[in-house]
Amino acid sequence: YTTAISTPSAILDALQEPPVETHLLQNTLWPEINKLYGHGFELQSVTTSPSGKYIASCSRATKAEHAVIRIWNAMSWKQVAELKGHTLTVTRLRFSPDEKVLVSVGRDRGWWCWDVQDEFKVVKCCEKAHSRIVWDVSITHDSRFFATGSRDKSIKVWVVEGESIQPICVNKFEDSVTTLDFAPRFINAD
């Protein structure tokens, strides 16, 4: 490529072979604007609330004292809550679309549901929701249901009715369920 190329996309378009790490580092990474401090180990999951008001983060953990979820105010970058409950690594965090709850799942095989509107107090937890690590959680567009996917080769769907959360179905698969997601809106079958 030539030295006259000035935009990152033009540089990558001009390459005749896959880019080397130097090209990727110089041309594709976003500049850092802030950092979240407080976790003792590398981050495992980070998510933002639908309104953008909160950031939730968690790191790898082999003990309960490190398996905390930190909640940050996205405007001030200040920590506003520290959620304790999980005993091992929290693998995934999800805010509900109506921003009423945060659901977390983890290596400890369980899920925790936190009340966003009441200072992130625990609404309910299921400490042994699956027989193996829970990799992912997804919440429906109307915030009425959530699903958990696990290494135990199952997806469990849970119904949320006030403070009551009950499993309504279990789907078994041939392999571990490592990721799952609901559609962002209801899709009519007609």
CSV table of C-alpha atoms in Angstrom, one decimal:
chain,number,residue,atom,x,y,z
A,1,TYR,CA,0.0,0.0,0.0
A,2,THR,CA,1.1,3.6,-0.4
A,3,THR,CA,1.9,6.2,2.2
A,4,ALA,CA,-0.7,8.6,0.7
A,5,ILE,CA,-3.5,6.6,2.1
A,6,SER,CA,-4.9,8.5,5.2
A,7,THR,CA,-8.1,6.8,6.4
A,8,PRO,CA,-8.1,3.6,8.4
A,9,SER,CA,-10.7,2.0,6.0
A,10,ALA,CA,-8.6,3.0,3.0
A,11,ILE,CA,-5.5,1.4,4.5
A,12,LEU,CA,-7.4,-1.9,5.1
A,13,ASP,CA,-9.0,-1.8,1.7
A,14,ALA,CA,-5.5,-1.4,0.1
A,15,LEU,CA,-4.0,-4.4,1.7
A,16,GLN,CA,-3.3,-7.4,-0.6
A,17,GLU,CA,-3.2,-9.9,2.2
A,18,PRO,CA,-4.7,-10.3,5.7
A,19,PRO,CA,-3.6,-7.4,7.9
A,20,VAL,CA,-0.8,-7.9,10.4
A,21,GLU,CA,-1.3,-7.1,14.1
A,22,THR,CA,0.4,-3.7,13.7
A,23,HIS,CA,-2.2,-2.6,11.1
A,24,LEU,CA,-5.0,-3.7,13.3
A,25,LEU,CA,-3.6,-2.0,16.4
A,26,GLN,CA,-3.1,1.3,14.6
A,27,ASN,CA,-6.2,1.4,12.6
A,28,THR,CA,-9.1,-0.5,14.2
A,29,LEU,CA,-9.0,0.0,18.0
A,30,TRP,CA,-11.1,2.7,19.6
A,31,PRO,CA,-9.4,5.2,21.8
A,32,GLU,CA,-9.7,4.7,25.5
A,33,ILE,CA,-11.8,7.3,27.3
A,34,ASN,CA,-12.2,5.9,30.8
A,35,LYS,CA,-11.5,2.8,32.9
A,36,LEU,CA,-13.5,0.9,35.5
A,37,TYR,CA,-11.4,0.1,38.6
A,38,GLY,CA,-12.2,-2.3,41.4
A,39,HIS,CA,-12.2,-5.8,40.1
A,40,GLY,CA,-9.3,-8.0,41.2
A,41,PHE,CA,-9.1,-10.0,38.0
A,42,GLU,CA,-9.8,-9.6,34.3
A,43,LEU,CA,-13.4,-8.7,33.3
A,44,GLN,CA,-15.7,-11.5,32.3
A,45,SER,CA,-18.9,-9.6,31.4
A,46,VAL,CA,-19.9,-5.9,31.0
A,47,THR,CA,-23.3,-4.6,30.0
A,48,THR,CA,-25.2,-1.3,30.0
A,49,SER,CA,-28.8,-0.6,31.0
A,50,PRO,CA,-31.1,0.2,28.1
A,51,SER,CA,-31.2,3.9,29.1
A,52,GLY,CA,-27.5,4.1,29.4
A,53,LYS,CA,-27.7,5.2,33.0
A,54,TYR,CA,-25.8,2.1,34.4
A,55,ILE,CA,-22.9,-0.1,33.6
A,56,ALA,CA,-22.6,-3.5,35.2
A,57,SER,CA,-19.3,-5.4,35.3
A,58,CYS,CA,-17.9,-8.6,36.8
A,59,SER,CA,-14.6,-10.4,36.7
A,60,ARG,CA,-13.3,-14.0,36.9
A,61,ALA,CA,-13.5,-15.4,40.4
A,62,THR,CA,-12.6,-18.6,42.3
A,63,LYS,CA,-14.0,-17.3,45.6
A,64,ALA,CA,-17.2,-15.5,46.6
A,65,GLU,CA,-15.3,-12.4,47.7
A,66,HIS,CA,-14.2,-11.8,44.0
A,67,ALA,CA,-17.6,-12.9,42.4
A,68,VAL,CA,-19.1,-9.4,42.9
A,69,ILE,CA,-21.0,-7.4,40.3
A,70,ARG,CA,-20.1,-3.7,40.3
A,71,ILE,CA,-22.7,-1.2,39.2
A,72,TRP,CA,-21.4,2.1,37.8
A,73,ASN,CA,-23.1,5.4,37.1
A,74,ALA,CA,-22.3,5.9,33.4
A,75,MET,CA,-22.3,9.7,33.6
A,76,SER,CA,-19.9,10.1,36.6
A,77,TRP,CA,-18.0,6.7,36.3
A,78,LYS,CA,-18.5,6.3,40.0
A,79,GLN,CA,-19.4,2.9,41.5
A,80,VAL,CA,-23.0,3.0,43.0
A,81,ALA,CA,-23.4,-0.6,44.1
A,82,GLU,CA,-21.6,-3.8,44.8
A,83,LEU,CA,-23.7,-6.9,44.4
A,84,LYS,CA,-22.8,-10.0,46.3
A,85,GLY,CA,-24.4,-13.4,45.9
A,86,HIS,CA,-22.6,-15.6,43.4
A,87,THR,CA,-19.8,-17.8,44.7
A,88,LEU,CA,-17.8,-18.3,41.5
A,89,THR,CA,-17.3,-16.3,38.2
A,90,VAL,CA,-20.4,-14.5,37.0
A,91,THR,CA,-20.4,-15.4,33.3
A,92,ARG,CA,-23.1,-13.1,31.9
A,93,LEU,CA,-25.1,-10.0,33.0
A,94,ARG,CA,-28.3,-8.7,31.4
A,95,PHE,CA,-30.6,-5.7,32.2
A,96,SER,CA,-34.2,-6.2,31.4
A,97,PRO,CA,-35.6,-4.0,28.5
A,98,ASP,CA,-37.9,-2.2,31.0
A,99,GLU,CA,-34.8,-1.6,33.2
A,100,LYS,CA,-36.5,-3.0,36.3
A,101,VAL,CA,-34.1,-5.9,36.9
A,102,LEU,CA,-30.5,-7.1,36.2
A,103,VAL,CA,-30.1,-10.9,35.9
A,104,SER,CA,-26.7,-12.5,36.4
A,105,VAL,CA,-25.7,-16.1,35.8
A,106,GLY,CA,-22.4,-17.9,36.6
A,107,ARG,CA,-20.1,-20.8,37.1
A,108,ASP,CA,-21.9,-21.6,40.4
A,109,ARG,CA,-24.8,-23.0,38.3
A,110,GLY,CA,-27.2,-20.4,39.4
A,111,TRP,CA,-28.9,-17.1,38.6
A,112,TRP,CA,-29.6,-14.0,40.6
A,113,CYS,CA,-32.2,-11.3,39.9
A,114,TRP,CA,-31.5,-7.8,41.2
A,115,ASP,CA,-34.0,-4.9,41.5
A,116,VAL,CA,-32.6,-1.9,39.6
A,117,GLN,CA,-35.3,0.4,41.0
A,118,ASP,CA,-34.7,-0.6,44.7
A,119,GLU,CA,-30.9,0.0,45.0
A,120,PHE,CA,-30.1,-3.4,43.3
A,121,LYS,CA,-31.6,-5.5,46.2
A,122,VAL,CA,-32.0,-9.2,45.5
A,123,VAL,CA,-35.5,-10.0,44.1
A,124,LYS,CA,-34.9,-13.7,43.9
A,125,CYS,CA,-32.1,-16.3,43.2
A,126,CYS,CA,-31.9,-19.9,42.2
A,127,GLU,CA,-28.5,-21.1,43.3
A,128,LYS,CA,-28.7,-24.4,41.5
A,129,ALA,CA,-30.7,-23.6,38.4
A,130,HIS,CA,-28.7,-26.0,36.3
A,131,SER,CA,-26.4,-29.0,37.0
A,132,ARG,CA,-23.4,-27.4,35.3
A,133,ILE,CA,-22.1,-23.9,34.6
A,134,VAL,CA,-24.6,-21.4,33.3
A,135,TRP,CA,-23.1,-19.6,30.3
A,136,ASP,CA,-25.7,-17.1,29.2
A,137,VAL,CA,-29.0,-15.4,30.0
A,138,SER,CA,-31.4,-13.5,27.8
A,139,ILE,CA,-34.6,-11.5,28.6
A,140,THR,CA,-37.6,-11.1,26.4
A,141,HIS,CA,-38.5,-7.8,24.9
A,142,ASP,CA,-41.5,-7.4,27.3
A,143,SER,CA,-39.4,-8.4,30.3
A,144,ARG,CA,-41.8,-11.2,31.3
A,145,PHE,CA,-39.5,-14.1,30.7
A,146,PHE,CA,-35.8,-14.9,30.7
A,147,ALA,CA,-33.9,-18.0,29.6
A,148,THR,CA,-30.7,-19.5,30.9
A,149,GLY,CA,-28.3,-21.7,28.8
A,150,SER,CA,-25.9,-24.1,30.4
A,151,ARG,CA,-23.1,-26.6,29.9
A,152,ASP,CA,-25.7,-29.2,31.1
A,153,LYS,CA,-27.1,-29.1,27.5
A,154,SER,CA,-30.3,-27.3,28.4
A,155,ILE,CA,-32.1,-24.0,28.1
A,156,LYS,CA,-34.5,-23.2,30.9
A,157,VAL,CA,-37.2,-20.5,30.4
A,158,TRP,CA,-38.4,-18.7,33.5
A,159,VAL,CA,-41.5,-16.6,33.9
A,160,VAL,CA,-41.3,-13.4,36.0
A,161,GLU,CA,-44.5,-12.5,37.8
A,162,GLY,CA,-43.8,-9.8,40.4
A,163,GLU,CA,-41.3,-11.3,42.9
A,164,SER,CA,-42.2,-14.8,41.8
A,165,ILE,CA,-39.9,-16.4,39.2
A,166,GLN,CA,-40.7,-20.0,38.1
A,167,PRO,CA,-39.4,-22.3,35.4
A,168,ILE,CA,-41.9,-22.9,32.7
A,169,CYS,CA,-40.0,-25.2,30.3
A,170,VAL,CA,-36.7,-27.0,29.8
A,171,ASN,CA,-35.3,-27.7,26.3
A,172,LYS,CA,-32.5,-30.3,26.1
A,173,PHE,CA,-29.8,-30.3,23.3
A,174,GLU,CA,-27.0,-32.6,22.2
A,175,ASP,CA,-24.3,-30.1,23.2
A,176,SER,CA,-23.6,-27.4,25.7
A,177,VAL,CA,-25.6,-24.1,25.4
A,178,THR,CA,-23.0,-21.3,25.4
A,179,THR,CA,-25.1,-18.4,24.1
A,180,LEU,CA,-28.7,-17.5,23.5
A,181,ASP,CA,-30.8,-14.5,22.7
A,182,PHE,CA,-34.4,-13.5,22.3
A,183,ALA,CA,-35.6,-11.4,19.3
A,184,PRO,CA,-35.7,-7.7,20.2
A,185,ARG,CA,-39.5,-7.6,19.5
A,186,PHE,CA,-42.4,-10.0,19.2
A,187,ILE,CA,-42.5,-11.6,15.7
A,188,ASN,CA,-46.0,-12.5,14.7
A,189,ALA,CA,-46.3,-16.0,13.1
A,190,ASP,CA,-49.0,-14.9,10.7
